[in-house]
Amino acid sequence: MLLPIASKKTVRAAATRLIRAHRRALLMVIVLHAVAAVFGLTGPWLVGRVIDAINAGAATELDINLAALILVAAVTIQSLINRLAQWRSMVLGETVFAALREQFMGTVGQLPLSIVEQAGTGDLLARTTNDIQSVAQTVRFGVPRILVAAATILLTIVAAAITAPRVSIGMLVTVPAIVLATRWYLRRSGRGYQRQLAGHARLSGVISETVEGARTIDALSLAPAQRRKIDRAVLERRESERYTLSLRSIWLPSTELSFLIPIIVVIGWGAWLVSVDSATVGEVTAVALFSTQLIGPVIELLGWMDEIQVGGTALSRIIGVEDVPPDRKPVPDARPSGSQLMARDVRFAYRHGAEVLHGINLDVAVGERLAVVGPSGSGKSTMGRLIAGINGPTVGSLTVGGVRIFDLPLDVLHKHVALVTQEHHVFVGTIADNLRLAKAGADDEELERALAVVDALGWVRYMPGGLEAHVGSGGVVLTPAQAQQIALARLVLLDPAVLVLDEATSLLDPGAARSLESSLERVLEGRTVIAIAHRLHTAHDADRVAVMQAGRLVEVGPHDELVARGGEYSALWTSWHDTGSGHA
Ligand code: ADP
């Protein structure tokens, strides 16, 4: 599954909104560039005047020197205003870029977890980096330059027409050719760039997957298969790039020819006009110079038109993320009464037709500790995901305090159930920032209380800056145990009634210090705990044990009762003891 791409209409609307929101700054940039362009037009006009004056024998040395001085002054003023204009363009570009990135991060933060997991990180990563970069490039340079180039072209043609209307007709001979070639190109390049950026996303996806899973790939000798996958992605990327390149290699030369021809035509046509006394040599020279001055802005206009195609495509990928359908329709005023968990005939399929949970019925009392055990692939983690509200049951009902878990608005959901994973990621910022992720607006005292619960207050106070100490990359690097304590303190602040503890991925890293276990124990206190147990001693300590097999609950009851019953659990327990795992 790939993330959606916005339609042309949406992109156009978004671009218009962007332009409108910054219209003042944009207007300023355009005016500055246009004024600079007007000063640039002085040259050809002045040269034409001087030539005619010389031809008429009316020019003195002083006149020529004065003309040269005016020319130098005009060019100096032009470059100064140009500098100012470019500075304003850059500021505008950065402003738009910042707003766009913030908007994008906001959208990404709201994406349903289940969809992010399905789409994979590569596509999202490419959109956050490559695509935003590309839009920024377009905004920073493209939009101002394209407008300025268009204005310069127009002003140059007007100036030529005023200087010598008849001669300047020659400038326009190839306009139809440029228009036709460009239309031909634009019709094809949009889709080409779409493919190219998607190919880039796929390639960066495969590469990030390979790097992240390097150990697994190594352990299972998957390197050749992975290499083939990368080769395919590279090939696809190359083919898509080659396509757009081939389009450009037809379009650009044909347009280049189109703006060289007018100069020749102006000189030829002008010469004839001079011979019939309908124009002066000065006029023809001025228009020919105007024609050469057109080349720069025309190249710029066409080049940026191409860039804008890429920018537009990138923009469609960025705002396309907003089109991700929500994975749930929360009932806004759904409020659980209590935290009793109830599952009735819960079935679940990750993919249509491939059910992995086949009708689970279960009640978990408030404050109870339930251990879920069973062979790998029996559906324990899936059950955990459903209880934590990451996925919703395909069939049946799963409720907390009488309300369907999947119907809860996310903020309410997170106050009731939390999945404890190995996500002890330390975010760049202060320790306080890291904690307030769980409870925005919590005061320092509250943060310290939470740290005290998990035995972390001591070392946090000891750090220079205490709660305000900068951590994460670029700041103090926390030890894994400290990072885990911060994650646990976040849970204390979040204060959910139900905790789903997936041991396979949980904070309970066997290598972690003993003290962490007591920190965790204090976090679990007074909460309902669903422990997905991969080590049976967890099950032994629980109030009840639920045994899963092939997507079904086959036994539920206290440890001793199940062992005495002599069923599945009893067999598991015996074999675990016999293999000596119990002493590991
Ligand atoms: P356990 O936690 O008991 O090892 P899981 O809940 O992880 O079992 O898996 C139950 C079944 O669901 C397995 O057959 C597994 O292959 C399948 N499964 C797990 N996660 C996914 C997923 N993201 N997409 C498709 N199938 C999945």
XYZ file of C-alpha atoms and ligand atoms in Angstrom:
611
model
C 0.000 0.000 0.000
C 1.268 3.459 -0.908
C 0.159 6.739 0.620
C -2.250 8.724 -1.575
C -1.309 11.469 -4.025
C -3.440 14.610 -4.193
C -5.386 15.372 -7.356
C -4.362 18.193 -9.714
C -7.307 20.233 -8.514
C -6.314 19.933 -4.862
C -2.724 20.849 -5.700
C -3.858 23.911 -7.626
C -6.081 24.969 -4.734
C -3.237 24.446 -2.276
C -0.819 26.418 -4.448
C -3.334 29.247 -4.772
C -3.794 29.251 -1.000
C -0.022 29.409 -0.545
C 0.296 32.329 -2.956
C -2.634 34.145 -1.411
C -1.322 33.748 2.109
C 1.953 35.369 1.081
C 0.685 37.741 -1.603
C 2.224 40.879 -0.069
C 5.706 39.453 0.171
C 5.303 37.963 -3.294
C 4.159 41.296 -4.742
C 7.153 43.014 -3.183
C 9.515 40.444 -4.745
C 7.908 40.847 -8.156
C 7.975 44.656 -8.054
C 11.650 44.659 -7.058
C 12.585 42.233 -9.817
C 10.523 44.171 -12.367
C 12.182 47.476 -11.447
C 15.572 45.794 -11.828
C 14.487 44.485 -15.233
C 13.431 47.964 -16.376
C 16.893 49.306 -15.563
C 18.302 46.402 -17.580
C 16.364 47.602 -20.629
C 18.239 50.929 -20.754
C 21.246 49.367 -22.491
C 19.855 48.412 -25.930
C 17.748 51.576 -26.107
C 20.765 53.784 -25.331
C 23.045 51.941 -27.781
C 20.423 52.349 -30.522
C 20.178 56.102 -29.818
C 23.956 56.528 -29.908
C 24.280 54.638 -33.218
C 21.588 56.777 -34.835
C 23.208 59.955 -33.489
C 26.591 58.870 -34.898
C 25.019 58.007 -38.255
C 23.368 61.410 -38.337
C 26.749 62.960 -37.490
C 25.195 64.624 -34.463
C 27.034 62.770 -31.694
C 29.840 64.441 -29.809
C 32.423 62.602 -27.720
C 30.725 64.053 -24.641
C 27.371 62.511 -25.665
C 28.964 59.092 -26.040
C 30.777 59.355 -22.724
C 27.568 60.461 -21.042
C 25.693 57.505 -22.595
C 28.392 55.150 -21.279
C 28.102 56.690 -17.824
C 24.323 56.328 -17.820
C 24.746 52.706 -18.899
C 27.138 51.967 -16.031
C 24.801 53.672 -13.564
C 21.805 51.715 -14.856
C 23.625 48.381 -14.587
C 24.807 49.229 -11.062
C 21.334 50.174 -9.897
C 19.957 47.054 -11.581
C 22.345 44.764 -9.741
C 21.694 46.452 -6.391
C 17.929 46.120 -6.744
C 18.430 42.570 -7.969
C 20.293 41.752 -4.815
C 17.509 43.170 -2.677
C 14.931 41.261 -4.736
C 16.799 37.995 -4.307
C 17.117 38.488 -0.593
C 13.346 39.049 -0.323
C 12.705 35.935 -2.478
C 14.835 33.838 -0.166
C 13.030 35.112 2.925
C 9.697 34.402 1.257
C 10.835 30.912 0.237
C 11.980 30.048 3.737
C 8.729 31.345 5.247
C 6.610 29.212 2.938
C 8.922 26.257 3.445
C 8.624 26.484 7.236
C 4.823 26.760 7.090
C 4.601 23.814 4.700
C 6.832 21.610 6.784
C 4.911 22.421 9.950
C 1.617 21.664 8.255
C 3.040 18.390 6.945
C 4.413 17.328 10.312
C 1.016 18.104 11.837
C -0.681 15.857 9.291
C 1.845 13.067 9.701
C 1.414 13.206 13.471
C -2.306 12.543 13.006
C -1.886 9.577 10.650
C -3.403 6.344 11.909
C -0.641 4.071 13.172
C -2.062 1.073 11.329
C -1.772 2.954 8.015
C 1.762 4.184 8.660
C 2.749 0.602 9.388
C 1.156 -0.643 6.188
C 2.639 2.086 4.003
C 6.115 1.602 5.399
C 8.512 4.342 6.340
C 10.212 4.776 2.948
C 7.369 6.609 1.256
C 6.787 8.886 4.227
C 10.506 9.520 4.565
C 10.809 10.484 0.890
C 7.889 12.868 1.248
C 9.321 14.534 4.359
C 12.757 14.969 2.829
C 13.061 14.831 -0.949
C 9.593 16.153 -1.758
C 9.528 19.003 0.754
C 13.001 19.969 -0.436
C 11.744 20.037 -3.982
C 8.751 22.231 -3.140
C 10.993 24.547 -1.129
C 13.316 24.850 -4.108
C 10.369 25.769 -6.302
C 9.056 28.346 -3.847
C 12.452 29.813 -3.050
C 13.514 30.330 -6.643
C 10.909 29.016 -9.032
C 7.831 31.104 -8.317
C 9.605 34.482 -8.097
C 11.877 33.774 -11.052
C 9.106 32.523 -13.295
C 7.043 35.634 -12.588
C 10.052 37.864 -13.046
C 11.105 36.127 -16.262
C 7.576 36.500 -17.616
C 7.544 40.186 -16.624
C 10.994 40.766 -18.134
C 9.974 39.119 -21.399
C 6.843 41.225 -21.576
C 8.670 44.462 -20.726
C 11.415 43.708 -23.248
C 8.895 43.102 -26.019
C 7.004 46.278 -25.064
C 10.258 48.270 -24.987
C 11.214 46.890 -28.420
C 7.753 47.664 -29.773
C 7.966 51.252 -28.516
C 11.507 51.699 -29.854
C 10.694 50.322 -33.317
C 7.280 48.704 -33.786
C 7.872 47.426 -37.321
C 11.291 45.903 -36.634
C 10.116 44.172 -33.474
C 7.524 42.074 -35.328
C 10.494 39.871 -36.270
C 11.026 38.985 -32.611
C 7.754 37.099 -32.448
C 8.188 34.683 -35.374
C 8.966 31.636 -33.274
C 6.484 32.209 -30.467
C 4.028 29.630 -31.937
C 6.826 27.037 -32.186
C 7.831 27.521 -28.537
C 4.223 27.307 -27.384
C 3.598 24.091 -29.353
C 6.810 22.374 -28.221
C 6.163 23.323 -24.609
C 2.617 22.057 -24.705
C 3.812 18.768 -26.136
C 6.338 18.513 -23.334
C 4.104 19.506 -20.438
C 1.467 16.968 -21.473
C 3.973 14.157 -20.922
C 6.314 15.368 -18.222
C 3.780 15.534 -15.372
C 3.201 11.821 -15.347
C 6.896 11.213 -15.933
C 7.850 13.173 -12.835
C 5.117 11.476 -10.825
C 6.711 8.132 -11.703
C 10.178 9.445 -10.996
C 9.353 10.666 -7.484
C 7.415 7.494 -6.664
C 10.439 5.511 -7.857
C 12.652 7.573 -5.612
C 10.350 6.883 -2.662
C 10.422 3.153 -3.388
C 14.186 3.133 -3.623
C 14.645 5.003 -0.361
C 12.105 2.633 1.211
C 14.034 -0.478 0.161
C 17.299 1.048 1.299
C 15.999 2.127 4.712
C 14.378 -1.296 5.151
C 17.696 -2.949 4.314
C 19.621 -0.802 6.780
C 17.046 -1.208 9.559
C 16.810 -4.953 9.049
C 20.517 -5.493 8.389
C 20.874 -8.023 11.188
C 17.879 -10.066 10.134
C 19.032 -9.999 6.534
C 22.447 -11.167 7.623
C 21.108 -13.864 9.933
C 18.783 -15.338 7.320
C 21.229 -14.883 4.413
C 18.733 -12.682 2.639
C 21.417 -10.446 1.150
C 21.148 -11.718 -2.466
C 17.356 -11.367 -2.461
C 17.620 -7.930 -0.915
C 20.226 -6.930 -3.470
C 17.914 -8.009 -6.265
C 15.166 -5.898 -4.705
C 17.455 -2.870 -4.585
C 18.613 -3.518 -8.159
C 15.007 -3.581 -9.313
C 14.274 -0.308 -7.508
C 17.400 1.301 -8.969
C 16.480 0.097 -12.442
C 12.975 1.445 -12.089
C 14.306 4.776 -10.843
C 16.752 4.894 -13.759
C 14.082 4.093 -16.325
C 11.754 6.778 -14.984
C 14.607 9.300 -14.961
C 15.588 8.323 -18.492
C 12.045 8.914 -19.690
C 11.840 12.482 -18.382
C 15.372 13.096 -19.621
C 14.435 11.962 -23.125
C 11.451 14.323 -23.063
C 13.729 17.165 -22.065
C 16.282 16.284 -24.709
C 13.648 16.811 -27.398
C 11.988 19.844 -25.874
C 14.989 21.936 -24.865
C 16.877 21.927 -28.208
C 13.695 22.703 -30.098
C 13.013 25.714 -27.886
C 16.660 26.804 -28.004
C 16.455 26.979 -31.761
C 13.281 28.981 -31.390
C 14.935 31.834 -29.589
C 18.037 32.024 -31.782
C 16.013 32.313 -34.966
C 14.315 35.647 -33.975
C 17.712 37.409 -33.754
C 18.565 36.366 -37.310
C 15.101 37.315 -38.493
C 15.237 40.730 -36.768
C 18.589 41.527 -38.405
C 17.486 40.339 -41.877
C 14.041 41.920 -41.689
C 15.550 45.077 -40.132
C 18.168 45.363 -42.855
C 15.425 45.280 -45.466
C 13.414 47.906 -43.548
C 16.516 50.120 -43.362
C 17.065 49.677 -47.130
C 13.530 50.942 -47.825
C 14.000 53.746 -45.283
C 11.370 52.355 -42.900
C 13.798 51.977 -39.964
C 17.139 53.300 -38.785
C 20.281 51.225 -38.113
C 20.010 52.296 -34.460
C 16.480 50.934 -34.189
C 17.460 47.607 -35.727
C 20.487 47.356 -33.432
C 18.331 48.122 -30.390
C 15.727 45.489 -31.306
C 18.433 42.912 -32.093
C 19.965 43.613 -28.682
C 16.534 43.332 -27.062
C 16.160 39.962 -28.806
C 19.437 38.691 -27.375
C 18.357 39.975 -23.973
C 15.226 37.847 -24.282
C 17.240 34.619 -24.412
C 18.103 34.652 -20.705
C 14.572 35.128 -19.358
C 13.094 32.693 -21.901
C 15.540 29.963 -20.870
C 14.790 30.786 -17.266
C 11.034 30.737 -17.813
C 11.092 27.373 -19.567
C 13.557 25.851 -17.118
C 11.518 26.915 -14.127
C 8.330 25.752 -15.761
C 9.932 22.332 -15.708
C 11.019 22.750 -12.087
C 7.506 23.805 -11.191
C 6.252 20.561 -12.673
C 8.550 18.695 -10.293
C 7.544 20.996 -7.434
C 3.848 20.504 -8.231
C 4.298 16.743 -8.310
C 6.137 16.870 -4.993
C 3.406 19.100 -3.554
C 0.784 16.584 -4.662
C 2.652 13.912 -2.736
C 2.967 16.117 0.356
C -0.640 17.235 0.582
C -1.733 13.780 -0.589
C -0.922 12.587 2.914
C -3.901 14.657 4.083
C -6.094 12.352 1.999
C -5.248 9.293 4.071
C -8.662 8.117 5.180
C -9.079 7.907 8.951
C -8.961 4.283 10.117
C -11.775 4.881 12.604
C -14.802 7.045 13.211
C -14.496 7.971 16.854
C -17.703 8.668 18.748
C -16.869 12.140 20.136
C -18.593 11.811 23.487
C -17.726 8.158 24.106
C -16.569 7.935 27.734
C -15.945 4.543 29.345
C -17.446 4.044 32.779
C -14.753 2.164 34.621
C -12.136 0.036 32.959
C -13.647 -3.419 32.819
C -12.485 -5.152 29.606
C -14.891 -7.303 27.671
C -14.364 -9.243 24.441
C -17.309 -10.876 22.698
C -16.734 -13.077 19.660
C -13.767 -10.934 18.586
C -12.467 -11.855 15.148
C -9.709 -10.114 13.265
C -8.036 -10.290 9.878
C -5.025 -8.178 8.815
C -5.914 -8.990 5.216
C -9.346 -9.664 3.868
C -10.160 -13.362 4.123
C -7.186 -14.289 6.319
C -8.638 -14.326 9.809
C -6.057 -14.653 12.581
C -8.357 -14.352 15.617
C -11.381 -16.643 15.525
C -13.937 -15.521 18.090
C -12.350 -14.497 21.378
C -14.529 -14.201 24.492
C -12.879 -12.770 27.548
C -13.585 -10.617 30.614
C -10.824 -8.892 32.512
C -11.691 -7.333 35.869
C -10.438 -3.918 36.960
C -6.938 -4.225 38.412
C -6.531 -7.825 37.300
C -3.272 -9.169 35.899
C -3.795 -11.432 32.973
C -0.941 -13.221 31.265
C -1.510 -14.310 27.676
C 0.598 -17.279 26.623
C 0.737 -19.540 23.599
C 2.968 -20.570 20.726
C 4.427 -17.999 18.392
C 1.921 -16.899 15.764
C -1.082 -17.868 17.880
C -2.356 -14.290 17.921
C -1.157 -12.922 21.280
C 0.320 -9.716 19.922
C -2.669 -9.201 17.662
C -4.932 -9.476 20.702
C -2.713 -6.909 22.432
C -3.023 -4.526 19.470
C -6.809 -4.811 19.545
C -6.972 -4.134 23.292
C -4.669 -1.138 22.846
C -6.981 0.161 20.125
C -4.388 0.138 17.320
C -6.632 -2.071 15.219
C -10.352 -2.651 15.563
C -11.966 -6.106 15.541
C -13.231 -7.164 12.109
C -16.215 -8.811 13.802
C -17.443 -8.811 17.392
C -17.077 -6.289 20.170
C -14.207 -5.328 22.372
C -15.085 -2.798 25.069
C -13.548 -0.951 27.987
C -15.999 0.337 30.583
C -18.834 -0.604 28.239
C -17.572 1.434 25.241
C -16.017 -0.018 22.117
C -12.280 0.635 22.350
C -11.982 1.423 18.636
C -14.763 4.050 18.927
C -12.842 6.117 21.465
C -11.353 9.440 20.341
C -7.561 9.002 20.440
C -7.003 11.286 23.448
C -9.627 9.399 25.455
C -8.255 6.062 24.230
C -4.743 6.872 25.424
C -6.067 7.802 28.862
C -7.602 4.348 29.203
C -5.338 1.871 27.478
C -1.659 2.024 26.588
C 0.585 -0.401 24.806
C 4.007 -0.643 26.367
C 6.594 -1.261 23.713
C 10.333 -1.019 23.521
C 9.848 2.512 22.226
C 12.266 4.104 24.645
C 13.119 6.662 22.057
C 14.563 9.827 23.526
C 13.318 12.847 21.632
C 15.636 15.767 21.063
C 14.799 18.390 23.683
C 14.832 18.690 27.444
C 13.860 15.933 29.848
C 10.770 17.994 30.671
C 9.867 18.095 26.939
C 10.225 14.333 26.780
C 7.882 13.893 29.719
C 5.300 16.471 28.646
C 4.695 14.456 25.478
C 2.511 12.300 27.710
C 0.814 15.188 29.470
C 1.064 18.620 27.949
C 0.933 21.360 30.543
C 2.048 19.228 33.469
C 3.993 21.396 35.944
C 7.519 20.615 37.130
C 6.290 19.218 40.397
C 4.113 16.692 38.615
C 7.011 15.695 36.374
C 9.228 15.195 39.399
C 6.606 13.050 41.106
C 6.429 10.850 38.021
C 10.217 10.567 37.917
C 10.243 9.646 41.604
C 7.803 6.784 40.993
C 10.219 5.196 38.529
C 13.321 5.907 40.627
C 14.695 8.413 38.144
C 14.417 11.624 40.128
C 17.877 11.133 41.644
C 19.842 11.077 38.415
C 17.691 13.696 36.727
C 18.338 16.138 39.597
C 22.013 15.327 39.402
C 22.203 16.298 35.731
C 23.246 19.846 34.941
C 19.989 21.672 34.314
C 17.880 18.934 35.905
C 14.517 18.755 34.144
C 15.776 21.306 31.633
C 18.840 19.244 30.687
C 19.053 18.718 26.928
C 18.937 15.087 25.902
C 18.804 13.123 22.676
C 21.158 13.516 19.770
C 23.208 16.652 20.263
C 22.498 16.671 24.013
C 23.300 14.312 26.866
C 23.062 10.712 25.706
C 20.989 8.696 28.164
C 21.796 5.079 28.958
C 19.203 2.525 27.760
C 18.061 2.056 31.361
C 17.585 5.812 31.815
C 15.712 6.051 28.515
C 13.435 3.262 29.703
C 12.798 5.061 32.975
C 11.812 8.198 31.056
C 9.398 6.082 29.012
C 7.983 4.613 32.228
C 7.611 8.084 33.760
C 5.628 9.041 30.668
C 3.274 6.151 31.415
C 2.857 7.409 34.979
C 1.878 10.828 33.595
C -0.439 9.286 31.040
C -1.990 7.245 33.829
C -3.972 4.720 31.771
C -6.213 2.251 33.585
C -5.208 -0.634 31.320
C -1.665 -1.490 30.246
C -0.873 -3.971 27.525
C 2.622 -5.226 28.058
C 4.027 -7.046 25.068
C 7.003 -8.819 26.494
C 8.539 -9.518 23.133
C 8.912 -5.818 22.584
C 8.451 -4.508 26.091
C 10.540 -2.412 28.369
C 11.316 -5.569 30.280
C 14.551 -6.119 28.469
C 16.162 -9.161 30.139
C 19.482 -7.377 30.040
C 18.118 -4.341 31.850
C 19.019 -3.605 35.430
C 17.029 -5.178 38.242
C 16.044 -1.726 39.461
C 14.042 -1.272 36.295
C 11.843 -4.199 37.237
C 10.880 -2.472 40.455
C 10.270 0.776 38.539
C 8.014 -1.123 36.161
C 6.301 -2.889 39.047
C 5.384 0.480 40.562
C 4.003 1.694 37.235
C 1.833 -1.423 36.950
C 0.442 -1.018 40.454
C -3.293 -0.441 40.599
C -3.785 -0.954 36.842
C -5.251 -3.728 34.785
C -2.328 -5.448 33.091
C -2.506 -7.663 30.033
C 0.943 -9.212 29.839
C 1.747 -10.977 26.615
C 4.103 -13.448 28.137
C 6.921 -15.082 26.319
C 8.528 -16.239 29.530
C 6.307 -18.371 31.672
C 7.376 -16.987 35.035
C 5.364 -13.880 34.120
C 2.371 -16.167 33.752
C 3.054 -17.801 37.075
C 2.853 -14.434 38.849
C -0.351 -13.315 37.119
C -3.856 -13.529 38.580
C -5.044 -15.532 35.598
C -3.494 -17.051 32.505
C -5.091 -17.092 29.064
C -3.739 -19.689 26.663
C -4.010 -18.974 22.967
C -3.676 -21.442 20.165
C -4.116 -20.733 16.474
C -6.200 -17.621 17.090
C -8.410 -19.133 19.779
C -8.485 -18.904 23.564
C -8.251 -22.498 24.670
C -7.857 -22.125 28.429
C -8.349 -19.316 30.937
C -7.765 -19.572 34.666
C -5.328 -19.122 37.546
C -1.912 -20.742 37.107
C -2.372 -23.434 39.739
C -5.807 -24.388 38.457
C -4.564 -24.731 34.880
C -1.553 -26.790 35.913
C -3.815 -29.066 37.944
C -6.223 -29.400 35.014
C -3.535 -31.112 32.963
C -4.387 -29.353 29.679
C -2.410 -27.218 27.233
C -0.984 -24.890 29.838
C 0.039 -27.733 32.074
C 1.949 -29.273 29.151
C 3.646 -25.943 28.362
C 4.570 -25.438 31.982
C 6.016 -28.924 32.360
C 8.065 -28.750 29.184
C 9.327 -25.284 30.124
C 10.440 -26.573 33.502
C 11.977 -29.695 32.043
C 14.073 -27.780 29.549
C 15.415 -25.780 32.453
C 14.196 -22.484 31.027
C 12.701 -21.780 34.419
C 16.163 -21.372 35.837
C 17.497 -19.239 33.043
P 1.976 -14.030 18.436
O 2.042 -12.715 19.091
O 1.232 -15.044 19.216
O 3.304 -14.543 18.001
P 0.752 -12.591 16.263
O -0.441 -11.939 16.834
O 1.965 -11.787 16.053
O 1.095 -13.896 17.118
O 0.368 -13.220 14.859
C -0.837 -13.911 14.638
C -0.983 -14.179 13.161
O -1.159 -12.947 12.477
C 0.248 -14.817 12.542
O -0.199 -15.765 11.612
C 0.943 -13.686 11.874
O 1.622 -14.154 10.719
C -0.196 -12.779 11.476
N 0.235 -11.370 11.494
C 0.809 -10.706 12.507
N 1.033 -9.417 12.194
C 0.598 -9.249 10.925
C 0.536 -8.149 10.015
N 0.984 -6.918 10.349
N 0.035 -8.364 8.786
C -0.426 -9.569 8.425
N -0.413 -10.639 9.225
C 0.083 -10.511 10.475
